[in-house]
Coordinates of C-alpha atoms (C1' of nucleotides) in Angstrom, one line a residue:
Chain A
M1 CA 84.9 19.7 -49.0
F2 CA 87.3 16.9 -49.5
P3 CA 87.5 15.3 -53.1
R4 CA 85.2 12.5 -53.1
L5 CA 87.0 10.1 -55.6
V6 CA 88.7 7.1 -54.6
T7 CA 92.0 8.1 -57.3
R8 CA 92.4 10.9 -55.0
V9 CA 91.7 8.9 -51.6
V10 CA 94.1 6.3 -52.8
P11 CA 97.5 8.5 -52.8
R12 CA 96.1 9.7 -49.9
F13 CA 95.2 6.7 -47.9
F14 CA 98.7 5.3 -48.9
G15 CA 101.0 6.6 -50.7
P16 CA 103.3 8.5 -48.4
N17 CA 103.4 5.1 -45.9
V18 CA 102.3 2.2 -47.4
S19 CA 104.1 -0.6 -45.5
G20 CA 103.4 1.4 -42.3
L21 CA 99.8 1.4 -42.5
R22 CA 99.7 -2.8 -44.2
V23 CA 101.5 -3.2 -40.3
A24 CA 98.9 -1.5 -39.3
L25 CA 96.1 -2.7 -40.9
S26 CA 95.0 -6.7 -40.1
A27 CA 94.9 -8.8 -43.1
R28 CA 91.1 -8.6 -42.7
Q29 CA 91.5 -4.6 -42.6
L30 CA 93.2 -4.3 -45.3
L31 CA 91.2 -6.2 -47.0
V32 CA 88.3 -3.9 -46.0
A33 CA 89.7 -0.6 -47.1
R34 CA 91.4 -2.7 -50.4
T35 CA 87.7 -3.2 -51.1
F36 CA 86.6 0.0 -50.0
L37 CA 89.3 1.9 -52.9
T38 CA 89.0 -0.9 -55.4
T39 CA 85.1 -0.7 -55.4
A40 CA 85.1 3.4 -55.3
Q41 CA 87.6 3.9 -57.9
V42 CA 84.7 5.3 -60.1
S43 CA 88.5 5.4 -62.8
E44 CA 88.1 1.7 -63.4
P45 CA 85.3 2.6 -65.6
A46 CA 86.6 5.9 -65.9
A47 CA 89.0 4.5 -68.6
K48 CA 86.4 3.0 -70.3
R49 CA 83.8 6.4 -69.5
G50 CA 86.7 8.1 -70.4
S51 CA 86.9 6.9 -74.1
T52 CA 82.9 7.3 -74.8
K53 CA 83.3 10.3 -73.1
S54 CA 85.8 11.6 -75.2
K55 CA 83.8 10.8 -78.2
S56 CA 80.7 12.6 -77.1
A57 CA 83.1 15.7 -75.4
K58 CA 84.3 15.7 -79.3
S59 CA 81.2 16.2 -81.3
K60 CA 80.0 18.6 -78.7
T61 CA 82.5 20.6 -78.2
T62 CA 81.9 24.1 -79.6
P63 CA 84.2 26.8 -81.2
K64 CA 84.9 28.5 -78.1
K65 CA 86.1 25.0 -76.6
K66 CA 87.7 24.3 -79.7
A67 CA 89.8 27.0 -79.7
A68 CA 90.5 27.2 -75.9
A69 CA 91.9 23.4 -77.0
K70 CA 93.9 24.7 -79.8
K71 CA 95.6 27.1 -77.7
S72 CA 96.6 24.9 -74.9
T73 CA 98.0 23.0 -77.5
A74 CA 99.7 25.6 -79.1
T75 CA 101.4 27.1 -76.1
K76 CA 102.4 24.1 -75.1
K77 CA 105.1 23.3 -72.8
K78 CA 108.5 22.7 -74.4
P79 CA 110.1 19.9 -73.1
A80 CA 112.8 20.4 -70.0
K81 CA 115.9 21.3 -70.7
A82 CA 117.9 17.6 -70.2
G83 CA 119.9 17.6 -67.0
R84 CA 118.3 20.8 -65.7
P85 CA 116.4 19.1 -62.7
K86 CA 112.7 19.8 -62.3
K87 CA 111.5 22.5 -59.4
D88 CA 109.5 19.9 -57.5
D89 CA 113.5 17.5 -58.6
S90 CA 115.0 20.1 -55.8
N91 CA 117.0 18.9 -53.1
D92 CA 116.2 22.0 -51.3
P93 CA 112.6 21.4 -49.1
E94 CA 113.2 24.9 -48.1
A95 CA 112.5 26.6 -51.6
R96 CA 108.7 25.1 -52.2
F97 CA 108.2 27.8 -49.3
K98 CA 110.7 30.9 -50.6
N99 CA 107.8 32.7 -51.7
G100 CA 105.7 32.4 -49.2
L101 CA 102.6 30.3 -48.3
K102 CA 100.0 31.1 -51.1
A103 CA 102.7 30.2 -53.5
V104 CA 103.2 26.9 -52.3
K105 CA 102.0 24.1 -54.9
V106 CA 101.1 21.4 -52.9
K107 CA 101.3 17.8 -54.1
K108 CA 98.0 15.4 -53.9
S109 CA 99.6 12.5 -52.3
E110 CA 100.4 15.8 -49.3
L111 CA 96.9 16.4 -48.5
P112 CA 95.2 14.7 -45.1
P113 CA 93.9 11.3 -45.2
V114 CA 90.2 12.1 -45.6
K115 CA 87.4 10.4 -43.1
P116 CA 86.7 6.4 -43.7
T117 CA 83.6 5.4 -44.7
T118 CA 80.7 5.4 -42.3
A119 CA 78.8 2.6 -42.0
Y120 CA 75.6 3.9 -43.8
S121 CA 77.3 4.3 -46.6
L122 CA 79.2 1.0 -46.8
F123 CA 75.9 -0.4 -46.9
L124 CA 74.8 2.7 -48.9
R125 CA 77.8 1.3 -52.0
E126 CA 76.9 -2.1 -51.9
Q127 CA 72.9 -1.4 -52.4
Y128 CA 73.8 1.1 -55.3
K129 CA 75.5 -2.2 -57.2
E130 CA 72.7 -4.0 -56.3
I131 CA 70.0 -2.1 -57.1
G132 CA 71.5 -1.1 -60.9
Q133 CA 70.6 1.4 -63.4
T134 CA 67.2 1.3 -62.7
G135 CA 65.3 4.7 -60.8
T136 CA 66.8 8.4 -60.4
F137 CA 69.6 9.4 -57.5
G138 CA 66.9 10.7 -55.4
E139 CA 64.9 6.9 -55.5
K140 CA 67.7 4.8 -55.2
S141 CA 68.1 6.7 -52.5
T142 CA 65.4 7.4 -50.9
E143 CA 65.4 2.6 -51.5
I144 CA 68.1 2.1 -49.9
A145 CA 67.2 4.2 -46.8
A146 CA 64.5 2.2 -46.5
R147 CA 66.0 -0.4 -47.1
W148 CA 68.5 0.2 -44.4
K149 CA 66.3 1.0 -41.7
Q150 CA 64.9 -2.8 -42.3
L151 CA 67.8 -4.1 -41.4
S152 CA 68.1 -5.8 -37.7
E153 CA 70.9 -4.4 -35.2
A154 CA 72.3 -8.5 -36.1
E155 CA 72.6 -6.8 -39.8
K156 CA 73.6 -4.1 -39.9
Q157 CA 77.1 -5.4 -37.2
R158 CA 78.8 -6.2 -40.4
Y159 CA 79.1 -2.7 -41.8
F160 CA 79.6 -0.8 -38.3
E161 CA 82.4 -3.8 -38.0
Q162 CA 84.0 -2.8 -41.5
A163 CA 83.6 1.2 -40.4
E164 CA 84.9 0.8 -37.2
S165 CA 88.1 -1.0 -39.3
L166 CA 88.3 2.2 -41.3
K167 CA 87.6 3.9 -38.4
E168 CA 91.2 3.1 -36.9
A169 CA 93.0 3.0 -39.5
F170 CA 92.3 5.9 -40.8
A171 CA 92.9 6.6 -37.1
K172 CA 96.7 5.7 -37.3
T173 CA 96.9 7.6 -41.1
Q174 CA 95.8 10.7 -39.7
E175 CA 98.2 10.0 -36.8
E176 CA 101.5 10.1 -39.5
W177 CA 100.7 12.5 -41.8
Y178 CA 100.7 14.8 -38.6
K179 CA 103.9 13.6 -36.9
N180 CA 104.9 13.3 -40.5
T181 CA 104.0 16.4 -42.9
D182 CA 106.0 20.0 -42.7
P183 CA 103.7 22.1 -40.6
R184 CA 103.5 24.5 -42.8
I185 CA 102.4 22.4 -46.2
L186 CA 98.6 22.6 -43.1
R187 CA 99.2 25.8 -43.1
A188 CA 99.6 26.1 -47.3
I189 CA 96.6 23.9 -47.2
N190 CA 94.6 26.1 -45.2
V191 CA 96.2 29.5 -47.1
K192 CA 94.8 27.9 -49.9
R193 CA 91.4 26.6 -48.4
R194 CA 90.2 30.0 -46.9
A195 CA 91.1 31.8 -50.2
E196 CA 87.7 29.6 -50.9
N197 CA 85.7 30.3 -48.1
K198 CA 86.1 26.7 -47.6
P199 CA 86.8 25.3 -43.8
L200 CA 90.2 24.9 -42.6
I201 CA 91.8 21.6 -41.9
H202 CA 93.0 21.8 -37.7
M203 CA 94.7 18.6 -35.9
P204 CA 92.5 17.2 -33.9
T205 CA 92.7 18.2 -30.0
H206 CA 94.3 14.9 -28.8
L207 CA 97.1 15.2 -31.8
R208 CA 98.5 18.3 -30.2
N209 CA 101.0 19.5 -28.2
K210 CA 99.4 21.1 -26.2
R211 CA 100.1 23.2 -22.8
P212 CA 100.8 22.1 -20.2
L213 CA 97.4 22.4 -17.4
S214 CA 97.5 25.6 -15.4
S215 CA 98.7 24.7 -11.2
Y216 CA 95.0 25.2 -11.3
M217 CA 93.3 23.2 -13.8
R218 CA 96.4 20.3 -12.3
Y219 CA 94.3 21.3 -8.5
M220 CA 91.3 20.8 -10.2
L221 CA 91.8 17.6 -11.5
E222 CA 93.1 16.0 -8.7
V223 CA 89.7 17.4 -6.2
R224 CA 87.0 17.1 -8.8
D225 CA 86.4 13.5 -8.1
S226 CA 86.1 13.9 -4.5
V227 CA 83.4 17.4 -5.3
E228 CA 79.9 15.6 -5.7
L229 CA 77.3 16.7 -8.2
D230 CA 74.3 17.9 -6.8
P231 CA 71.5 15.1 -7.8
S232 CA 68.4 18.4 -7.4
L233 CA 69.9 20.4 -9.9
S234 CA 70.6 20.1 -13.5
T235 CA 73.7 19.1 -15.0
K236 CA 74.8 22.2 -15.8
E237 CA 74.3 23.7 -12.8
A238 CA 75.8 20.7 -10.7
L239 CA 78.2 21.4 -12.7
N240 CA 79.2 24.7 -12.3
K241 CA 78.7 24.7 -8.9
R242 CA 80.7 22.1 -8.6
A243 CA 83.0 24.3 -10.8
A244 CA 83.0 27.2 -8.4
Q245 CA 83.0 25.5 -5.1
I246 CA 86.6 24.0 -6.3
G247 CA 87.2 28.0 -7.0
K248 CA 86.8 28.5 -3.3
M249 CA 88.6 25.2 -2.3
W250 CA 91.5 27.1 -4.1
H251 CA 92.0 30.1 -3.2
E252 CA 91.6 28.7 1.0
L253 CA 94.6 25.8 -0.4
P254 CA 97.6 26.8 1.7
A255 CA 100.2 28.5 -0.2
Q256 CA 102.9 26.5 0.4
E257 CA 100.3 23.5 -1.3
K258 CA 99.8 25.5 -4.3
Q259 CA 103.7 25.5 -4.6
R260 CA 103.4 22.0 -6.0
Y261 CA 101.2 22.9 -8.6
T262 CA 103.0 25.5 -9.3
D263 CA 106.5 24.2 -9.7
Q264 CA 104.7 21.3 -11.5
Y265 CA 103.7 23.5 -14.4
H266 CA 106.8 25.5 -14.4
K267 CA 108.4 22.3 -15.1
E268 CA 106.5 21.0 -17.9
L269 CA 105.9 24.7 -19.5
E270 CA 109.6 24.7 -20.5
E271 CA 109.1 21.1 -21.9
Y272 CA 106.5 22.1 -24.0
K273 CA 109.0 25.5 -25.1
A274 CA 111.7 22.6 -25.9
A275 CA 108.8 20.6 -27.6
K276 CA 108.0 23.9 -29.6
S277 CA 110.5 25.7 -30.9
E278 CA 112.0 21.9 -32.0
Q279 CA 108.7 22.1 -34.0
A280 CA 109.8 25.4 -35.5
Chain B
dG1 C1' 87.0 19.2 -60.3
dT2 C1' 82.2 20.4 -59.4
dC3 C1' 77.9 19.0 -59.3
dT4 C1' 73.0 16.6 -59.7
dG5 C1' 68.6 14.3 -54.7
dG6 C1' 68.5 12.1 -50.6
dC7 C1' 69.8 9.9 -46.9
dC8 C1' 72.7 8.5 -42.6
dT9 C1' 77.0 8.8 -39.5
dA10 C1' 80.9 11.1 -37.6
dT11 C1' 82.8 15.2 -35.3
dA12 C1' 82.5 19.4 -34.4
dT13 C1' 81.0 23.6 -31.9
dC14 C1' 78.4 26.1 -27.7
dG15 C1' 77.8 26.6 -23.0
dC16 C1' 78.0 27.7 -18.5
dG17 C1' 81.7 27.8 -13.8
dC18 C1' 87.1 27.9 -12.1
dA19 C1' 92.2 30.2 -12.3
dA20 C1' 96.7 30.8 -14.4
Chain C
dT1 C1' 93.7 28.2 -23.5
dT2 C1' 93.7 24.4 -21.1
dG3 C1' 89.8 20.2 -17.9
dC4 C1' 84.9 18.3 -17.3
dG5 C1' 80.6 16.8 -18.6
dC6 C1' 76.4 16.5 -21.9
dG7 C1' 72.3 17.4 -24.2
dA8 C1' 71.6 19.7 -28.4
dT9 C1' 72.6 21.8 -32.7
dA10 C1' 75.6 22.3 -36.5
dT11 C1' 78.2 21.2 -40.0
dA12 C1' 81.3 18.2 -43.1
dG13 C1' 81.5 14.6 -45.8
dG14 C1' 80.6 9.6 -47.3
dC15 C1' 77.5 6.5 -51.3
dC16 C1' 75.9 6.3 -56.4
dA17 C1' 77.0 8.1 -62.2
dG18 C1' 77.8 11.0 -65.5
dA19 C1' 77.2 15.8 -67.2
dC20 C1' 79.8 19.4 -68.1

DNA sequence: GTCTGGCCTATATCGCGCAA
DNA sequence: TTGCGCGATATAGGCCAGAC
Protein backbone atom coordinates (compact mmCIF):
# COMPACT_ATOMS: atom_id res chain seq x y z
CA MET A 1 0.00 0.00 0.00
CA PHE A 2 1.24 3.45 -0.82
CA PRO A 3 1.58 5.98 1.89
CA ARG A 4 -1.18 8.47 2.11
CA LEU A 5 0.23 11.60 3.52
CA VAL A 6 0.69 14.43 1.15
CA THR A 7 4.15 15.08 2.40
CA ARG A 8 4.82 11.98 0.41
CA VAL A 9 2.47 12.84 -2.38
CA VAL A 10 3.97 16.22 -3.21
CA PRO A 11 7.44 15.15 -4.19
CA ARG A 12 6.12 12.18 -6.06
CA PHE A 13 3.46 14.10 -7.89
CA PHE A 14 5.40 17.20 -8.73
CA GLY A 15 8.93 16.45 -7.80
CA PRO A 16 10.54 15.20 -10.96
CA ASN A 17 8.90 17.51 -13.41
CA VAL A 18 7.05 20.45 -12.01
CA SER A 19 7.20 22.51 -15.14
CA GLY A 20 6.03 19.59 -17.22
CA LEU A 21 3.08 19.12 -15.01
CA ARG A 22 2.22 22.78 -15.13
CA VAL A 23 2.01 22.56 -18.86
CA ALA A 24 -0.08 19.44 -18.58
CA LEU A 25 -2.52 20.97 -16.19
CA SER A 26 -4.84 23.74 -17.06
CA ALA A 27 -4.98 26.57 -14.56
CA ARG A 28 -8.07 25.05 -13.03
CA GLN A 29 -6.62 21.61 -12.86
CA LEU A 30 -3.58 23.02 -11.18
CA LEU A 31 -5.78 24.78 -8.69
CA VAL A 32 -7.61 21.57 -8.01
CA ALA A 33 -4.39 19.65 -7.67
CA ARG A 34 -2.97 22.25 -5.36
CA THR A 35 -6.09 22.22 -3.23
CA PHE A 36 -5.81 18.47 -3.02
CA LEU A 37 -2.23 18.63 -2.02
CA THR A 38 -2.39 21.47 0.39
CA THR A 39 -5.63 20.56 2.07
CA ALA A 40 -4.45 17.07 2.59
CA GLN A 41 -1.31 18.45 4.09
CA VAL A 42 -1.77 16.96 7.46
CA SER A 43 1.70 18.23 7.92
CA GLU A 44 0.49 21.84 7.98
CA PRO A 45 -0.78 21.28 11.46
CA ALA A 46 1.98 18.75 11.70
CA ALA A 47 4.42 21.40 12.71
CA LYS A 48 1.97 22.34 15.40
CA ARG A 49 1.18 18.74 16.06
CA GLY A 50 4.81 17.91 16.16
CA SER A 51 5.43 20.44 18.85
CA THR A 52 2.56 19.31 21.06
CA LYS A 53 3.35 15.75 20.30
CA SER A 54 6.95 16.13 21.23
CA LYS A 55 5.81 17.64 24.49
CA SER A 56 3.56 14.73 25.34
CA ALA A 57 5.95 12.26 23.87
CA LYS A 58 8.60 13.61 26.13
CA SER A 59 6.56 13.02 29.23
CA LYS A 60 5.49 9.59 28.06
CA THR A 61 8.91 8.42 27.00
CA THR A 62 9.66 5.10 28.60
CA PRO A 63 13.09 4.36 30.05
CA LYS A 64 13.63 1.91 27.22
CA LYS A 65 12.82 4.59 24.68
CA LYS A 66 15.01 7.04 26.54
CA ALA A 67 17.84 4.60 26.36
CA ALA A 68 17.23 4.09 22.70
CA ALA A 69 17.11 7.81 22.16
CA LYS A 70 20.32 8.22 24.06
CA LYS A 71 21.89 5.49 22.01
CA SER A 72 20.76 7.09 18.81
CA THR A 73 22.33 10.40 19.79
CA ALA A 74 25.40 8.64 21.04
CA THR A 75 25.87 6.87 17.72
CA LYS A 76 25.04 9.98 15.78
CA LYS A 77 26.99 10.03 12.56
CA LYS A 78 29.93 12.31 12.34
CA PRO A 79 29.62 14.95 9.65
CA ALA A 80 31.10 13.81 6.40
CA LYS A 81 34.57 14.95 5.70
CA ALA A 82 34.66 18.05 3.58
CA GLY A 83 35.57 17.51 -0.01
CA ARG A 84 34.43 13.90 -0.07
CA PRO A 85 31.23 13.50 -2.08
CA LYS A 86 28.35 11.69 -0.41
CA LYS A 87 27.27 8.37 -1.91
CA ASP A 88 24.16 9.91 -3.48
CA ASP A 89 26.16 12.72 -4.99
CA SER A 90 28.07 10.26 -7.08
CA ASN A 91 28.18 11.16 -10.72
CA ASP A 92 28.04 7.53 -11.63
CA PRO A 93 24.42 6.31 -11.50
CA GLU A 94 25.65 2.78 -12.12
CA ALA A 95 27.29 2.79 -8.69
CA ARG A 96 23.84 2.53 -7.13
CA PHE A 97 23.22 -0.83 -8.73
CA LYS A 98 26.61 -2.43 -8.32
CA ASN A 99 25.57 -4.26 -5.14
CA GLY A 100 22.38 -5.65 -6.58
CA LEU A 101 18.79 -4.40 -6.58
CA LYS A 102 18.26 -5.36 -2.96
CA ALA A 103 20.85 -2.85 -1.87
CA VAL A 104 19.43 0.00 -3.91
CA LYS A 105 17.97 2.73 -1.76
CA VAL A 106 15.03 4.23 -3.61
CA LYS A 107 14.48 7.90 -2.91
CA LYS A 108 11.01 9.20 -2.17
CA SER A 109 11.12 11.35 -5.26
CA GLU A 110 11.74 8.24 -7.32
CA LEU A 111 8.61 6.42 -6.21
CA PRO A 112 5.80 6.21 -8.74
CA PRO A 113 2.98 8.75 -8.48
CA VAL A 114 0.11 7.77 -6.26
CA LYS A 115 -3.34 7.23 -7.64
CA PRO A 116 -5.49 10.33 -7.89
CA THR A 117 -8.23 11.15 -5.42
CA THR A 118 -11.69 9.89 -6.31
CA ALA A 119 -14.86 11.99 -6.44
CA TYR A 120 -16.11 10.53 -3.21
CA SER A 121 -12.82 11.16 -1.49
CA LEU A 122 -12.94 14.82 -2.49
CA PHE A 123 -16.41 15.03 -0.99
CA LEU A 124 -15.28 13.14 2.06
CA ARG A 125 -12.44 15.54 2.74
CA GLU A 126 -14.72 18.54 2.35
CA GLN A 127 -17.30 17.07 4.70
CA TYR A 128 -14.79 16.07 7.33
CA LYS A 129 -13.77 19.69 7.55
CA GLU A 130 -17.37 20.78 7.86
CA ILE A 131 -18.24 18.25 10.54
CA GLY A 132 -15.20 19.13 12.59
CA GLN A 133 -14.35 17.36 15.80
CA THR A 134 -17.76 15.92 16.67
CA GLY A 135 -18.18 12.16 16.64
CA THR A 136 -15.89 9.22 16.08
CA PHE A 137 -14.32 8.38 12.75
CA GLY A 138 -16.91 5.70 12.23
CA GLU A 139 -19.80 8.02 12.98
CA LYS A 140 -18.40 10.66 10.69
CA SER A 141 -17.89 8.19 7.87
CA THR A 142 -21.47 6.94 8.17
CA GLU A 143 -22.80 10.48 8.25
CA ILE A 144 -20.81 11.51 5.18
CA ALA A 145 -21.82 8.42 3.27
CA ALA A 146 -25.46 9.30 3.97
CA ARG A 147 -24.87 12.84 2.77
CA TRP A 148 -23.24 11.53 -0.39
CA LYS A 149 -26.26 9.39 -1.12
CA GLN A 150 -28.52 12.40 -0.69
CA LEU A 151 -26.61 14.44 -3.26
CA SER A 152 -28.23 14.85 -6.65
CA GLU A 153 -26.35 13.80 -9.77
CA ALA A 154 -25.84 17.46 -10.62
CA GLU A 155 -24.32 18.13 -7.22
CA LYS A 156 -22.05 15.14 -7.53
CA GLN A 157 -20.97 16.32 -10.95
CA ARG A 158 -18.64 18.93 -9.46
CA TYR A 159 -16.71 16.24 -7.61
CA PHE A 160 -16.61 13.95 -10.60
CA GLU A 161 -15.19 16.74 -12.74
CA GLN A 162 -12.52 17.50 -10.18
CA ALA A 163 -11.65 13.83 -9.92
CA GLU A 164 -11.49 13.56 -13.70
CA SER A 165 -9.02 16.45 -13.87
CA LEU A 166 -6.86 14.79 -11.26
CA LYS A 167 -7.09 11.53 -13.12
CA GLU A 168 -5.93 13.11 -16.36
CA ALA A 169 -3.04 14.81 -14.61
CA PHE A 170 -2.14 11.54 -12.95
CA ALA A 171 -2.13 9.69 -16.27
CA LYS A 172 0.37 12.18 -17.65
CA THR A 173 2.53 12.09 -14.56
CA GLN A 174 2.45 8.32 -14.54
CA GLU A 175 3.43 8.12 -18.18
CA GLU A 176 6.30 10.52 -17.56
CA TRP A 177 7.39 8.48 -14.60
CA TYR A 178 7.57 5.25 -16.55
CA LYS A 179 9.33 7.00 -19.42
CA ASN A 180 11.95 8.68 -17.26
CA THR A 181 12.52 6.06 -14.59
CA ASP A 182 15.36 3.60 -14.86
CA PRO A 183 13.71 0.14 -15.09
CA ARG A 184 16.09 -1.02 -12.39
CA ILE A 185 14.48 1.44 -10.00
CA LEU A 186 11.12 -0.15 -10.62
CA ARG A 187 12.64 -3.58 -10.09
CA ALA A 188 14.31 -2.38 -6.89
CA ILE A 189 10.96 -1.07 -5.64
CA ASN A 190 9.38 -4.43 -6.40
CA VAL A 191 12.17 -6.34 -4.71
CA LYS A 192 11.33 -4.42 -1.55
CA ARG A 193 7.58 -4.83 -2.00
CA ARG A 194 7.95 -8.54 -2.56
CA ALA A 195 9.94 -8.84 0.66
CA GLU A 196 7.18 -6.94 2.46
CA ASN A 197 4.55 -9.18 0.89
CA LYS A 198 3.00 -6.23 -0.88
CA PRO A 199 1.55 -6.40 -4.37
CA LEU A 200 4.04 -5.51 -7.07
CA ILE A 201 3.87 -2.45 -9.25
CA HIS A 202 3.38 -3.14 -12.94
CA MET A 203 3.64 -0.78 -15.82
CA PRO A 204 0.13 -0.20 -17.16
CA THR A 205 -0.46 -2.30 -20.22
CA HIS A 206 -1.00 0.72 -22.47
CA LEU A 207 2.50 1.97 -21.64
CA ARG A 208 4.31 -1.29 -22.17
CA ASN A 209 6.45 -2.01 -25.13
CA LYS A 210 4.29 -4.87 -26.28
CA ARG A 211 5.30 -7.71 -28.48
CA PRO A 212 3.83 -7.33 -31.93
CA LEU A 213 0.66 -9.19 -32.71
CA SER A 214 1.17 -12.61 -34.19
CA SER A 215 0.13 -13.18 -37.78
CA TYR A 216 -2.99 -14.94 -36.63
CA MET A 217 -3.90 -12.22 -34.15
CA ARG A 218 -3.56 -9.61 -36.84
CA TYR A 219 -5.79 -11.62 -39.13
CA MET A 220 -8.34 -12.10 -36.39
CA LEU A 221 -8.50 -8.37 -35.70
CA GLU A 222 -9.10 -7.71 -39.35
CA VAL A 223 -11.91 -10.19 -39.83
CA ARG A 224 -13.46 -10.13 -36.38
CA ASP A 225 -16.03 -7.48 -37.10
CA SER A 226 -17.19 -9.27 -40.19
CA VAL A 227 -18.09 -12.37 -38.16
CA GLU A 228 -21.31 -11.68 -36.30
CA LEU A 229 -21.97 -12.82 -32.77
CA ASP A 230 -24.79 -15.31 -32.37
CA PRO A 231 -27.53 -13.39 -30.52
CA SER A 232 -29.19 -16.59 -29.32
CA LEU A 233 -26.15 -17.45 -27.22
CA SER A 234 -24.77 -15.93 -24.05
CA THR A 235 -21.98 -13.39 -24.53
CA LYS A 236 -19.39 -15.91 -23.49
CA GLU A 237 -20.72 -18.66 -25.74
CA ALA A 238 -21.09 -16.31 -28.68
CA LEU A 239 -17.54 -15.06 -28.30
CA ASN A 240 -16.20 -18.57 -28.05
CA LYS A 241 -18.13 -19.58 -31.12
CA ARG A 242 -16.80 -16.63 -33.06
CA ALA A 243 -13.22 -17.34 -31.97
CA ALA A 244 -13.59 -20.93 -33.15
CA GLN A 245 -15.03 -19.75 -36.43
CA ILE A 246 -12.15 -17.37 -37.04
CA GLY A 247 -9.68 -20.12 -36.23
CA LYS A 248 -11.30 -22.27 -38.92
CA MET A 249 -11.10 -19.38 -41.38
CA TRP A 250 -7.40 -18.98 -40.63
CA HIS A 251 -6.74 -22.63 -41.42
CA GLU A 252 -8.57 -22.33 -44.68
CA LEU A 253 -6.72 -19.16 -45.66
CA PRO A 254 -4.41 -19.65 -48.71
CA ALA A 255 -0.71 -19.78 -47.84
CA GLN A 256 -0.01 -16.72 -49.93
CA GLU A 257 -2.51 -14.71 -47.91
CA LYS A 258 -1.09 -15.99 -44.65
CA GLN A 259 2.38 -14.94 -45.73
CA ARG A 260 1.31 -11.32 -45.83
CA TYR A 261 0.47 -11.44 -42.12
CA THR A 262 3.60 -13.40 -41.29
CA ASP A 263 5.84 -10.89 -43.04
CA GLN A 264 4.26 -8.04 -41.17
CA TYR A 265 4.77 -9.89 -37.89
CA HIS A 266 8.46 -10.52 -38.53
CA LYS A 267 9.01 -6.90 -39.50
CA GLU A 268 7.41 -5.64 -36.30
CA LEU A 269 9.18 -8.25 -34.22
CA GLU A 270 12.52 -6.89 -35.37
CA GLU A 271 11.46 -3.37 -34.42
CA TYR A 272 10.25 -4.59 -31.05
CA LYS A 273 13.53 -6.38 -30.36
CA ALA A 274 15.52 -3.32 -31.35
CA ALA A 275 13.47 -1.10 -29.06
CA LYS A 276 13.86 -3.56 -26.23
CA SER A 277 17.61 -3.78 -26.54
CA GLU A 278 17.72 0.01 -26.56
CA GLN A 279 15.84 0.07 -23.26
CA ALA A 280 18.09 -2.49 -21.61
C1' DG B 1 5.19 4.98 8.85
C1' DT B 2 1.23 2.42 10.49
C1' DC B 3 -3.06 1.80 12.31
C1' DT B 4 -7.80 2.75 13.65
C1' DG B 5 -13.65 2.55 11.08
C1' DG B 6 -16.58 3.08 7.50
C1' DC B 7 -17.49 4.05 3.12
C1' DC B 8 -16.89 4.59 -2.05
C1' DT B 9 -14.41 4.32 -6.40
C1' DA B 10 -11.21 2.74 -9.70
C1' DT B 11 -8.72 -0.76 -11.41
C1' DA B 12 -7.25 -5.46 -12.05
C1' DT B 13 -8.26 -10.13 -12.86
C1' DC B 14 -10.75 -14.07 -14.42
C1' DG B 15 -12.84 -16.98 -17.84
C1' DC B 16 -13.60 -18.66 -22.52
C1' DG B 17 -11.94 -19.63 -27.57
C1' DC B 18 -8.41 -19.07 -31.22
C1' DA B 19 -2.63 -19.29 -33.30
C1' DA B 20 2.03 -18.23 -33.09
C1' DT C 1 1.64 -13.12 -24.17
C1' DT C 2 -1.13 -10.83 -27.52
C1' DG C 3 -6.63 -9.06 -28.82
C1' DC C 4 -11.56 -9.05 -28.06
C1' DG C 5 -16.08 -8.64 -24.86
C1' DC C 6 -18.15 -8.20 -20.57
C1' DG C 7 -20.11 -9.53 -16.15
C1' DA C 8 -18.62 -10.88 -11.73
C1' DT C 9 -15.47 -10.53 -8.22
C1' DA C 10 -11.41 -8.99 -5.63
C1' DT C 11 -8.40 -5.64 -4.16
C1' DA C 12 -6.06 -1.23 -3.50
C1' DG C 13 -6.34 3.14 -2.15
C1' DG C 14 -8.53 7.51 -1.09
C1' DC C 15 -10.42 10.69 3.08
C1' DC C 16 -10.25 12.12 8.18
C1' DA C 17 -6.90 12.97 13.44
C1' DG C 18 -3.81 11.53 16.28
C1' DA C 19 -1.44 7.91 19.19
C1' DC C 20 2.26 5.04 18.94
